[in-house]
Amino acid sequence: MSQPNSPSQQPAGRDSFVTSLGAVVVTLGSAVGLGNIWKFPALAGENGGAAFVLLYLLCVAGVGLPVLIAELLLGRHSRANAVTTFRKLSPGKPWFLIGVSGVLAAVIIMTFYTDVAGWVYSYIFKSLTGQLSVEHTEAIFEQTISSPVSSLLWQWLALGTTAAVVIMGVSKGIERVIKRLMPALLLLLIICDIRAISLPGAKAGLEFLFQPDLSKLSGAAILTALGLAFFKLSLGMGTMLTYGSYMSDSQSIPATATRVVLADTLVSLMAGMAIFPAVFAFGYEPTAGTGLLFMTIPAVFASMPFGGLFTFLFFVLTAIAATGAMISLMEVPVAFIHETLGWSRRKAVALTVVVMALLGLPATLSTSVWSSYTVFGMTFFDLFDFFSSNILLPLGGIGIALYVGWVLRRDKFVQSGSNQGGLNNQRLVATCHSLLRFVTPVAVTIILLNGLGLFTL
Ligand code: TRP
């Protein structure tokens, strides 16, 4: 329901989320992704388990939540895509470059995200056909990433699936599909958790995840946790801003953001609870990093009763998570092209898919036939990951924090965040404004410098 005379009323004909619960679930669908199931357990495993989890929780609450609220509010206030938002709010000023960097980041992240999602899709198929045997998981992973034709085809399947949802529109495509997929994901995760926790010897895994040993904390882990919080909550490039632009005037943004952050963190912890108890129960190492999802997990799950079934379920849930995140990444350029060039949604999706597939080509081939091509000493896959995660996302995050903290007036931000004073959120929103003004820019500048190798703790 939209309020009359509100400055942010949706322009006629602009699509939006239908229900307020739908808006929460779709936003959660963007946050939940490979970050929860691939990155979070890998980084927790490498950085000492529970102590890292604790740091991560602090980063999510102190830095992630305020930036998420800021992005959602900016979008809802302007009712436009990432670039137009800043053009509308500050005409003639260079702030729209934050949006341009966001569109660029979305395309670049998709080049390698679809590649990894393609591996996940292929693992569903492999688990169904019984190709994932305990002894050979390393060789199977090698073979998956080093076969140029099949890895490209899997990547295009991931891109095509995402496009099929995005093309149907915001309410009839994105909201309708994600609302069905998220409960399925949760159910599968609960099943995998019960299986893992009931294994003999599971306790060591739970202790690893939940009993912090503070002596394991390092400065580097703090920066890693901060960077992960950003990636996890899809921040710094206008994804959440674009989703916020589809939310109604009566939606409480602080409540939406808080629910999304809590639920997303719960999903990460539940992924950890499916993985670490099993890893410890079968005597594997939790420190395999990237290999944890594709090598350790198939081996570990194959060792347990009904292992094939659980491996299949686990990769299905990972594919669902990855697809929800890819949908939100694709929506950023699509909304931009659709609204600024006036192209139909269909044409906007087609152009976006072609660009993503072309740029995805070098990323995918860099683990096979193009592995010897490097730029600045990195393969294309690593270069795209580095450029987006270490440069564009932090820059976007700093830009958004500075814009909200120093350009957008505090009373305007609080007004909008408390639904024109209708909700009792003023104090929370005002605190966020102060954090965005002083804390976030400094914290994210430190991540940026660290990511560029110019600063270490
Ligand atoms: N949050 C998603 C994950 O955890 C990834 C993602 C989707 C993302 N949209 C984003 C990351 C925008 C950064 C920016 O996998």
CSV table of C-alpha atoms and ligand atoms in Angstrom, one decimal:
chain,number,residue,atom,x,y,z
A,1,MET,CA,0.0,0.0,0.0
A,2,SER,CA,1.5,3.3,-0.9
A,3,GLN,CA,0.9,6.6,0.9
A,4,PRO,CA,-0.6,9.4,-1.0
A,5,ASN,CA,1.7,12.4,-1.5
A,6,SER,CA,4.7,10.5,-0.5
A,7,PRO,CA,7.8,11.8,-2.3
A,8,SER,CA,8.8,8.2,-3.2
A,9,GLN,CA,5.6,6.9,-4.8
A,10,GLN,CA,6.2,4.4,-7.5
A,11,PRO,CA,6.0,5.9,-11.0
A,12,ALA,CA,3.0,4.6,-13.0
A,13,GLY,CA,3.8,1.3,-14.7
A,14,ARG,CA,6.9,0.6,-12.7
A,15,ASP,CA,6.9,-3.0,-11.5
A,16,SER,CA,7.3,-3.7,-7.7
A,17,PHE,CA,7.2,-6.4,-5.1
A,18,VAL,CA,3.6,-7.4,-4.3
A,19,THR,CA,3.8,-8.2,-0.6
A,20,SER,CA,6.0,-7.1,2.2
A,21,LEU,CA,7.0,-10.7,3.1
A,22,GLY,CA,7.8,-11.2,-0.5
A,23,ALA,CA,10.1,-8.2,-0.4
A,24,VAL,CA,11.9,-9.7,2.6
A,25,VAL,CA,12.3,-13.1,1.0
A,26,VAL,CA,13.6,-11.7,-2.3
A,27,THR,CA,16.1,-9.5,-0.5
A,28,LEU,CA,17.2,-12.6,1.5
A,29,GLY,CA,17.4,-14.5,-1.8
A,30,SER,CA,20.1,-12.0,-3.0
A,31,ALA,CA,22.1,-12.2,0.2
A,32,VAL,CA,22.0,-15.9,0.4
A,33,GLY,CA,24.4,-17.4,-2.2
A,34,LEU,CA,27.7,-19.0,-2.7
A,35,GLY,CA,28.9,-16.6,0.0
A,36,ASN,CA,27.1,-18.7,2.7
A,37,ILE,CA,27.9,-22.1,1.5
A,38,TRP,CA,31.2,-21.7,-0.3
A,39,LYS,CA,33.0,-18.6,1.1
A,40,PHE,CA,31.8,-18.5,4.7
A,41,PRO,CA,32.7,-22.1,5.7
A,42,ALA,CA,35.9,-21.9,3.7
A,43,LEU,CA,37.0,-18.7,5.4
A,44,ALA,CA,35.8,-19.9,8.9
A,45,GLY,CA,37.8,-23.1,8.3
A,46,GLU,CA,40.9,-21.3,7.3
A,47,ASN,CA,40.7,-18.6,10.1
A,48,GLY,CA,40.2,-20.7,13.2
A,49,GLY,CA,36.5,-21.4,13.3
A,50,ALA,CA,34.4,-19.9,16.0
A,51,ALA,CA,36.7,-16.9,16.7
A,52,PHE,CA,36.3,-15.9,13.0
A,53,VAL,CA,32.5,-16.4,13.3
A,54,LEU,CA,32.4,-14.0,16.2
A,55,LEU,CA,34.3,-11.3,14.3
A,56,TYR,CA,32.0,-11.9,11.3
A,57,LEU,CA,28.9,-11.3,13.5
A,58,LEU,CA,30.4,-8.0,14.7
A,59,CYS,CA,31.1,-6.8,11.2
A,60,VAL,CA,27.7,-7.7,10.0
A,61,ALA,CA,26.0,-5.9,12.8
A,62,GLY,CA,28.3,-2.8,12.9
A,63,VAL,CA,29.0,-2.3,9.2
A,64,GLY,CA,26.8,-4.5,7.1
A,65,LEU,CA,23.4,-3.6,8.6
A,66,PRO,CA,23.7,0.2,8.3
A,67,VAL,CA,24.9,0.0,4.7
A,68,LEU,CA,22.1,-2.4,3.9
A,69,ILE,CA,19.5,0.0,5.4
A,70,ALA,CA,21.2,2.9,3.5
A,71,GLU,CA,21.0,1.1,0.1
A,72,LEU,CA,17.4,-0.1,0.5
A,73,LEU,CA,16.3,3.4,1.6
A,74,LEU,CA,18.1,5.2,-1.3
A,75,GLY,CA,16.4,2.9,-3.7
A,76,ARG,CA,12.9,3.3,-2.2
A,77,HIS,CA,13.3,7.0,-2.0
A,78,SER,CA,14.2,7.5,-5.6
A,79,ARG,CA,12.2,4.6,-7.1
A,80,ALA,CA,14.9,4.0,-9.7
A,81,ASN,CA,17.9,1.9,-10.8
A,82,ALA,CA,21.4,2.4,-9.3
A,83,VAL,CA,22.5,5.1,-11.8
A,84,THR,CA,19.2,7.1,-12.0
A,85,THR,CA,18.9,7.1,-8.2
A,86,PHE,CA,21.9,9.4,-7.8
A,87,ARG,CA,21.0,11.4,-10.9
A,88,LYS,CA,17.6,12.1,-9.4
A,89,LEU,CA,18.8,12.9,-5.9
A,90,SER,CA,21.9,15.0,-6.9
A,91,PRO,CA,21.4,16.2,-10.5
A,92,GLY,CA,24.5,17.3,-12.3
A,93,LYS,CA,26.9,15.9,-9.6
A,94,PRO,CA,29.3,13.0,-10.1
A,95,TRP,CA,27.6,10.8,-7.5
A,96,PHE,CA,25.9,8.8,-10.3
A,97,LEU,CA,29.3,7.2,-10.8
A,98,ILE,CA,28.6,5.1,-7.8
A,99,GLY,CA,25.7,3.6,-9.8
A,100,VAL,CA,27.9,3.2,-12.9
A,101,SER,CA,30.5,1.4,-10.9
A,102,GLY,CA,27.7,-0.8,-9.5
A,103,VAL,CA,26.4,-1.8,-12.9
A,104,LEU,CA,30.0,-2.6,-14.0
A,105,ALA,CA,30.6,-4.6,-10.8
A,106,ALA,CA,27.4,-6.6,-11.3
A,107,VAL,CA,28.6,-7.6,-14.8
A,108,ILE,CA,32.1,-8.5,-13.7
A,109,ILE,CA,30.9,-10.5,-10.6
A,110,MET,CA,28.6,-12.5,-12.8
A,111,THR,CA,31.5,-13.6,-15.0
A,112,PHE,CA,33.0,-15.7,-12.3
A,113,TYR,CA,29.9,-16.3,-10.2
A,114,THR,CA,28.2,-18.0,-13.1
A,115,ASP,CA,31.3,-20.1,-13.6
A,116,VAL,CA,31.3,-21.4,-10.1
A,117,ALA,CA,27.5,-21.8,-10.2
A,118,GLY,CA,28.0,-23.9,-13.3
A,119,TRP,CA,30.3,-26.2,-11.4
A,120,VAL,CA,27.6,-26.5,-8.7
A,121,TYR,CA,25.0,-27.3,-11.4
A,122,SER,CA,27.3,-29.9,-12.8
A,123,TYR,CA,27.8,-31.5,-9.4
A,124,ILE,CA,24.1,-32.0,-9.1
A,125,PHE,CA,24.3,-34.0,-12.3
A,126,LYS,CA,27.4,-35.8,-11.2
A,127,SER,CA,25.9,-36.8,-7.9
A,128,LEU,CA,22.8,-38.1,-9.6
A,129,THR,CA,24.8,-40.2,-12.0
A,130,GLY,CA,27.1,-41.5,-9.2
A,131,GLN,CA,30.2,-39.9,-10.6
A,132,LEU,CA,31.4,-38.5,-7.2
A,133,SER,CA,33.3,-41.3,-5.5
A,134,VAL,CA,35.1,-40.8,-2.3
A,135,GLU,CA,38.6,-41.5,-3.5
A,136,HIS,CA,38.6,-39.3,-6.6
A,137,THR,CA,37.1,-36.0,-5.6
A,138,GLU,CA,40.2,-34.1,-6.3
A,139,ALA,CA,40.6,-35.5,-9.8
A,140,ILE,CA,36.9,-34.9,-10.5
A,141,PHE,CA,37.1,-31.3,-9.5
A,142,GLU,CA,40.2,-30.9,-11.7
A,143,GLN,CA,38.4,-32.4,-14.6
A,144,THR,CA,35.3,-30.2,-14.0
A,145,ILE,CA,37.2,-26.9,-14.2
A,146,SER,CA,39.7,-28.0,-16.9
A,147,SER,CA,37.2,-29.1,-19.5
A,148,PRO,CA,36.6,-25.9,-21.6
A,149,VAL,CA,33.5,-27.0,-23.5
A,150,SER,CA,31.5,-28.6,-20.6
A,151,SER,CA,32.4,-25.8,-18.1
A,152,LEU,CA,31.2,-23.2,-20.7
A,153,LEU,CA,27.9,-25.1,-21.3
A,154,TRP,CA,27.3,-25.3,-17.5
A,155,GLN,CA,28.0,-21.7,-17.1
A,156,TRP,CA,25.5,-20.8,-19.9
A,157,LEU,CA,22.9,-23.0,-18.3
A,158,ALA,CA,23.3,-21.0,-15.1
A,159,LEU,CA,23.1,-17.7,-17.0
A,160,GLY,CA,20.1,-19.0,-19.0
A,161,THR,CA,18.2,-20.1,-15.8
A,162,THR,CA,18.8,-16.7,-14.2
A,163,ALA,CA,17.7,-14.9,-17.4
A,164,ALA,CA,14.5,-17.0,-17.6
A,165,VAL,CA,13.4,-15.7,-14.2
A,166,VAL,CA,14.6,-12.0,-14.7
A,167,ILE,CA,12.8,-11.7,-18.0
A,168,MET,CA,9.4,-12.4,-16.4
A,169,GLY,CA,9.7,-9.2,-14.4
A,170,VAL,CA,10.0,-8.2,-10.8
A,171,SER,CA,6.7,-9.4,-9.4
A,172,LYS,CA,5.8,-12.1,-11.8
A,173,GLY,CA,9.3,-13.5,-12.2
A,174,ILE,CA,11.7,-12.6,-9.4
A,175,GLU,CA,9.3,-12.4,-6.4
A,176,ARG,CA,7.2,-15.4,-7.5
A,177,VAL,CA,10.1,-17.7,-8.1
A,178,ILE,CA,12.3,-16.8,-5.1
A,179,LYS,CA,9.3,-17.1,-2.8
A,180,ARG,CA,9.0,-20.7,-3.8
A,181,LEU,CA,12.7,-21.5,-3.8
A,182,MET,CA,13.7,-20.1,-0.4
A,183,PRO,CA,11.5,-22.5,1.7
A,184,ALA,CA,12.9,-25.4,-0.3
A,185,LEU,CA,16.5,-24.2,0.4
A,186,LEU,CA,15.8,-24.0,4.1
A,187,LEU,CA,14.1,-27.4,4.2
A,188,LEU,CA,17.1,-29.0,2.5
A,189,LEU,CA,19.5,-27.3,4.8
A,190,ILE,CA,17.6,-28.5,7.8
A,191,ILE,CA,17.7,-32.1,6.5
A,192,CYS,CA,21.5,-31.9,5.9
A,193,ASP,CA,22.0,-30.3,9.3
A,194,ILE,CA,20.2,-33.1,11.1
A,195,ARG,CA,22.1,-35.7,9.2
A,196,ALA,CA,25.5,-34.1,9.9
A,197,ILE,CA,24.8,-33.4,13.6
A,198,SER,CA,23.6,-36.9,14.3
A,199,LEU,CA,26.9,-38.4,13.0
A,200,PRO,CA,29.1,-40.0,15.7
A,201,GLY,CA,31.9,-37.6,16.4
A,202,ALA,CA,29.9,-34.5,15.2
A,203,LYS,CA,30.6,-32.7,18.4
A,204,ALA,CA,34.1,-31.6,17.5
A,205,GLY,CA,32.7,-29.9,14.4
A,206,LEU,CA,30.1,-28.0,16.4
A,207,GLU,CA,32.8,-26.9,18.9
A,208,PHE,CA,35.0,-25.7,16.0
A,209,LEU,CA,32.1,-23.5,14.8
A,210,PHE,CA,30.7,-22.3,18.1
A,211,GLN,CA,33.5,-22.3,20.8
A,212,PRO,CA,35.7,-19.4,20.1
A,213,ASP,CA,39.4,-19.6,20.9
A,214,LEU,CA,40.2,-15.9,20.9
A,215,SER,CA,44.0,-16.6,20.7
A,216,LYS,CA,43.3,-17.6,17.1
A,217,LEU,CA,42.3,-14.1,16.1
A,218,SER,CA,44.5,-12.1,13.8
A,219,GLY,CA,44.4,-8.7,12.2
A,220,ALA,CA,44.1,-10.2,8.8
A,221,ALA,CA,41.0,-12.2,10.0
A,222,ILE,CA,39.2,-8.9,10.9
A,223,LEU,CA,39.7,-7.6,7.4
A,224,THR,CA,38.6,-10.8,5.8
A,225,ALA,CA,35.5,-10.9,8.0
A,226,LEU,CA,34.6,-7.3,7.0
A,227,GLY,CA,35.0,-8.0,3.3
A,228,LEU,CA,32.9,-11.2,3.7
A,229,ALA,CA,30.1,-9.2,5.4
A,230,PHE,CA,30.0,-6.9,2.4
A,231,PHE,CA,29.9,-9.6,-0.2
A,232,LYS,CA,27.5,-11.7,1.8
A,233,LEU,CA,24.9,-8.9,2.1
A,234,SER,CA,25.3,-8.0,-1.6
A,235,LEU,CA,26.5,-4.5,-0.6
A,236,GLY,CA,28.4,-1.8,-2.4
A,237,MET,CA,27.1,-2.0,-5.9
A,238,GLY,CA,23.4,-1.1,-6.0
A,239,THR,CA,21.9,-4.6,-5.8
A,240,MET,CA,20.1,-3.8,-2.6
A,241,LEU,CA,19.4,-0.3,-3.8
A,242,THR,CA,17.6,-1.7,-6.9
A,243,TYR,CA,15.6,-4.1,-4.8
A,244,GLY,CA,14.8,-1.3,-2.4
A,245,SER,CA,13.3,0.6,-5.3
A,246,TYR,CA,10.7,-2.1,-5.7
A,247,MET,CA,9.6,-1.9,-2.0
A,248,SER,CA,6.3,-0.2,-1.0
A,249,ASP,CA,6.1,3.0,1.1
A,250,SER,CA,4.6,1.1,3.9
A,251,GLN,CA,7.4,-1.5,4.2
A,252,SER,CA,9.6,-0.9,7.2
A,253,ILE,CA,13.1,-0.8,5.8
A,254,PRO,CA,15.0,-1.2,9.2
A,255,ALA,CA,12.9,-4.2,10.1
A,256,THR,CA,13.3,-5.7,6.6
A,257,ALA,CA,17.1,-5.2,6.7
A,258,THR,CA,17.4,-6.6,10.3
A,259,ARG,CA,15.4,-9.7,9.3
A,260,VAL,CA,17.5,-10.3,6.2
A,261,VAL,CA,20.7,-9.9,8.1
A,262,LEU,CA,19.6,-12.3,10.9
A,263,ALA,CA,18.2,-14.9,8.4
A,264,ASP,CA,21.3,-14.7,6.2
A,265,THR,CA,23.6,-15.2,9.1
A,266,LEU,CA,21.5,-18.1,10.3
A,267,VAL,CA,21.8,-19.7,6.8
A,268,SER,CA,25.6,-19.3,7.0
A,269,LEU,CA,25.7,-20.9,10.4
A,270,MET,CA,23.5,-23.7,9.3
A,271,ALA,CA,25.7,-24.3,6.3
A,272,GLY,CA,28.6,-24.5,8.7
A,273,MET,CA,26.6,-27.0,10.8
A,274,ALA,CA,26.0,-29.2,7.8
A,275,ILE,CA,29.7,-29.1,6.9
A,276,PHE,CA,32.0,-29.1,9.9
A,277,PRO,CA,30.4,-31.9,12.0
A,278,ALA,CA,30.7,-34.2,9.0
A,279,VAL,CA,34.3,-33.0,8.2
A,280,PHE,CA,35.4,-33.7,11.7
A,281,ALA,CA,33.5,-36.9,12.1
A,282,PHE,CA,35.4,-38.4,9.2
A,283,GLY,CA,38.7,-37.0,10.1
A,284,TYR,CA,39.1,-34.4,7.3
A,285,GLU,CA,40.8,-31.0,7.6
A,286,PRO,CA,38.5,-27.9,7.8
A,287,THR,CA,41.2,-25.8,6.2
A,288,ALA,CA,40.7,-26.8,2.5
A,289,GLY,CA,39.5,-23.2,1.6
A,290,THR,CA,38.0,-23.2,-1.9
A,291,GLY,CA,38.3,-26.9,-2.1
A,292,LEU,CA,36.0,-27.4,0.9
A,293,LEU,CA,32.8,-27.3,-1.2
A,294,PHE,CA,34.0,-29.2,-4.3
A,295,MET,CA,36.5,-31.7,-2.9
A,296,THR,CA,36.0,-32.2,0.9
A,297,ILE,CA,32.2,-32.2,0.9
A,298,PRO,CA,31.7,-34.8,-1.8
A,299,ALA,CA,34.3,-37.0,-0.1
A,300,VAL,CA,32.8,-36.5,3.4
A,301,PHE,CA,29.2,-36.9,2.4
A,302,ALA,CA,30.0,-40.0,0.3
A,303,SER,CA,31.5,-41.6,3.5
A,304,MET,CA,28.2,-41.5,5.3
A,305,PRO,CA,25.1,-43.6,5.1
A,306,PHE,CA,22.9,-42.4,2.2
A,307,GLY,CA,25.8,-40.2,1.2
A,308,GLY,CA,24.8,-40.0,-2.4
A,309,LEU,CA,21.4,-38.7,-1.6
A,310,PHE,CA,22.8,-36.1,0.8
A,311,THR,CA,25.4,-34.9,-1.7
A,312,PHE,CA,22.7,-34.5,-4.2
A,313,LEU,CA,20.5,-32.5,-1.8
A,314,PHE,CA,23.4,-30.4,-0.7
A,315,PHE,CA,24.3,-29.3,-4.2
A,316,VAL,CA,20.7,-28.7,-5.1
A,317,LEU,CA,20.4,-26.3,-2.1
A,318,THR,CA,23.7,-24.6,-3.1
A,319,ALA,CA,22.4,-24.2,-6.7
A,320,ILE,CA,19.2,-22.6,-5.4
A,321,ALA,CA,21.2,-20.2,-3.2
A,322,ALA,CA,23.5,-19.3,-6.1
A,323,THR,CA,20.6,-18.7,-8.5
A,324,GLY,CA,18.8,-16.3,-6.1
A,325,ALA,CA,22.0,-14.3,-5.9
A,326,MET,CA,22.6,-14.3,-9.7
A,327,ILE,CA,19.0,-13.1,-10.3
A,328,SER,CA,19.7,-10.0,-8.1
A,329,LEU,CA,23.1,-9.4,-9.9
A,330,MET,CA,21.4,-9.6,-13.3
A,331,GLU,CA,18.6,-7.3,-12.2
A,332,VAL,CA,21.1,-4.4,-11.7
A,333,PRO,CA,22.1,-3.9,-15.3
A,334,VAL,CA,18.7,-4.9,-16.6
A,335,ALA,CA,16.9,-2.3,-14.5
A,336,PHE,CA,19.4,0.3,-15.7
A,337,ILE,CA,19.1,-0.5,-19.4
A,338,HIS,CA,15.3,-0.9,-19.2
A,339,GLU,CA,14.8,2.5,-17.5
A,340,THR,CA,17.5,4.7,-19.0
A,341,LEU,CA,17.5,3.5,-22.6
A,342,GLY,CA,13.8,2.7,-22.6
A,343,TRP,CA,14.4,-0.8,-24.0
A,344,SER,CA,11.9,-3.5,-23.2
A,345,ARG,CA,12.8,-5.9,-20.4
A,346,ARG,CA,13.2,-8.7,-22.9
A,347,LYS,CA,15.8,-6.7,-24.9
A,348,ALA,CA,17.6,-5.5,-21.8
A,349,VAL,CA,17.9,-9.1,-20.5
A,350,ALA,CA,19.2,-10.3,-23.9
A,351,LEU,CA,21.9,-7.6,-24.1
A,352,THR,CA,22.9,-8.3,-20.4
A,353,VAL,CA,23.2,-12.0,-21.0
A,354,VAL,CA,25.3,-11.6,-24.1
A,355,VAL,CA,27.7,-9.2,-22.4
A,356,MET,CA,27.9,-11.5,-19.4
A,357,ALA,CA,28.5,-14.6,-21.5
A,358,LEU,CA,31.2,-12.9,-23.6
A,359,LEU,CA,33.0,-11.6,-20.5
A,360,GLY,CA,32.4,-14.9,-18.7
A,361,LEU,CA,34.3,-16.7,-21.5
A,362,PRO,CA,37.8,-15.6,-20.4
A,363,ALA,CA,36.9,-16.2,-16.8
A,364,THR,CA,35.8,-19.7,-17.4
A,365,LEU,CA,38.5,-20.6,-19.9
A,366,SER,CA,41.2,-19.4,-17.5
A,367,THR,CA,40.9,-22.6,-15.5
A,368,SER,CA,41.5,-24.6,-18.7
A,369,VAL,CA,42.9,-23.6,-22.1
A,370,TRP,CA,43.7,-20.0,-21.1
A,371,SER,CA,45.3,-20.7,-17.8
A,372,SER,CA,48.6,-19.3,-19.0
A,373,TYR,CA,47.2,-15.9,-19.9
A,374,THR,CA,47.7,-13.6,-17.0
A,375,VAL,CA,47.2,-9.9,-16.4
A,376,PHE,CA,49.1,-8.3,-13.4
A,377,GLY,CA,50.0,-11.9,-12.6
A,378,MET,CA,46.4,-13.1,-12.3
A,379,THR,CA,44.3,-15.3,-14.5
A,380,PHE,CA,41.1,-13.7,-15.9
A,381,PHE,CA,39.0,-15.5,-13.2
A,382,ASP,CA,41.2,-14.1,-10.4
A,383,LEU,CA,41.5,-10.7,-12.0
A,384,PHE,CA,37.7,-10.3,-12.3
A,385,ASP,CA,37.2,-11.5,-8.7
A,386,PHE,CA,40.0,-9.1,-7.5
A,387,PHE,CA,38.8,-6.1,-9.5
A,388,SER,CA,35.1,-6.4,-8.4
A,389,SER,CA,35.5,-7.7,-4.8
A,390,ASN,CA,38.6,-5.8,-3.8
A,391,ILE,CA,38.2,-2.6,-5.7
A,392,LEU,CA,34.7,-1.9,-7.0
A,393,LEU,CA,32.6,-3.2,-4.0
A,394,PRO,CA,34.6,-1.3,-1.4
A,395,LEU,CA,34.7,1.9,-3.5
A,396,GLY,CA,30.9,1.6,-4.0
A,397,GLY,CA,30.5,1.0,-0.2
A,398,ILE,CA,32.5,4.1,0.6
A,399,GLY,CA,30.6,6.1,-1.9
A,400,ILE,CA,27.2,5.0,-0.6
A,401,ALA,CA,28.2,5.7,3.0
A,402,LEU,CA,29.7,9.1,2.2
A,403,TYR,CA,26.7,10.0,0.1
A,404,VAL,CA,24.1,9.1,2.8
A,405,GLY,CA,26.3,10.4,5.7
A,406,TRP,CA,27.4,13.7,4.2
A,407,VAL,CA,25.1,14.6,1.3
A,408,LEU,CA,21.7,13.3,2.2
A,409,ARG,CA,20.4,15.3,5.1
A,410,ARG,CA,20.0,13.4,8.4
A,411,ASP,CA,16.4,14.5,8.8
A,412,LYS,CA,15.5,13.4,5.3
A,413,PHE,CA,17.1,10.0,5.9
A,414,VAL,CA,15.4,9.5,9.2
A,415,GLN,CA,12.1,10.7,7.8
A,416,SER,CA,12.3,8.2,5.0
A,417,GLY,CA,13.6,5.4,7.2
A,418,SER,CA,10.8,5.8,9.7
A,419,ASN,CA,8.2,5.9,6.9
A,420,GLN,CA,7.6,9.7,7.3
A,421,GLY,CA,7.5,9.3,11.1
A,422,GLY,CA,4.9,6.6,10.9
A,423,LEU,CA,7.1,3.9,12.4
A,424,ASN,CA,9.0,4.1,15.7
A,425,ASN,CA,12.4,3.6,14.1
A,426,GLN,CA,13.8,7.1,14.4
A,427,ARG,CA,16.6,6.3,16.8
A,428,LEU,CA,17.8,3.2,15.0
A,429,VAL,CA,17.9,5.1,11.7
A,430,ALA,CA,19.6,8.1,13.2
A,431,THR,CA,22.3,5.7,14.7
A,432,CYS,CA,22.8,4.2,11.3
A,433,HIS,CA,23.2,7.7,9.8
A,434,SER,CA,26.0,8.4,12.3
A,435,LEU,CA,27.7,5.1,11.6
A,436,LEU,CA,27.5,5.8,7.9
A,437,ARG,CA,29.0,9.2,8.4
A,438,PHE,CA,32.0,8.3,10.5
A,439,VAL,CA,32.6,4.6,11.0
A,440,THR,CA,31.7,2.9,7.7
A,441,PRO,CA,33.9,5.1,5.4
A,442,VAL,CA,36.9,4.4,7.6
A,443,ALA,CA,36.3,0.7,8.0
A,444,VAL,CA,35.7,0.2,4.3
A,445,THR,CA,38.7,2.3,3.3
A,446,ILE,CA,40.8,0.0,5.4
A,447,ILE,CA,39.3,-3.1,3.5
A,448,LEU,CA,40.1,-1.3,0.2
A,449,LEU,CA,43.7,-0.6,1.2
A,450,ASN,CA,44.1,-4.1,2.5
A,451,GLY,CA,42.6,-5.6,-0.7
A,452,LEU,CA,45.1,-3.6,-2.8
A,453,GLY,CA,47.9,-4.9,-0.6
A,454,LEU,CA,48.7,-1.5,0.7
A,455,PHE,CA,47.8,-2.1,4.3
A,456,THR,CA,47.9,-5.1,6.7
A,457,LEU,CA,46.9,-5.4,10.3
B,1,TRP,N1,25.4,-12.1,-1.5
B,1,TRP,C1,25.6,-13.1,-2.5
B,1,TRP,C2,26.4,-14.3,-1.9
B,1,TRP,O1,26.6,-14.4,-0.7
B,1,TRP,C3,26.4,-12.7,-3.7
B,1,TRP,C4,25.9,-11.4,-4.3
B,1,TRP,C5,24.7,-11.2,-4.9
B,1,TRP,C6,26.6,-10.2,-4.3
B,1,TRP,N2,24.6,-9.9,-5.2
B,1,TRP,C7,25.8,-9.3,-4.9
B,1,TRP,C8,27.9,-9.8,-3.8
B,1,TRP,C9,26.2,-7.9,-5.0
B,1,TRP,C10,28.3,-8.5,-3.9
B,1,TRP,C11,27.4,-7.6,-4.5
B,1,TRP,O2,26.8,-15.2,-2.6
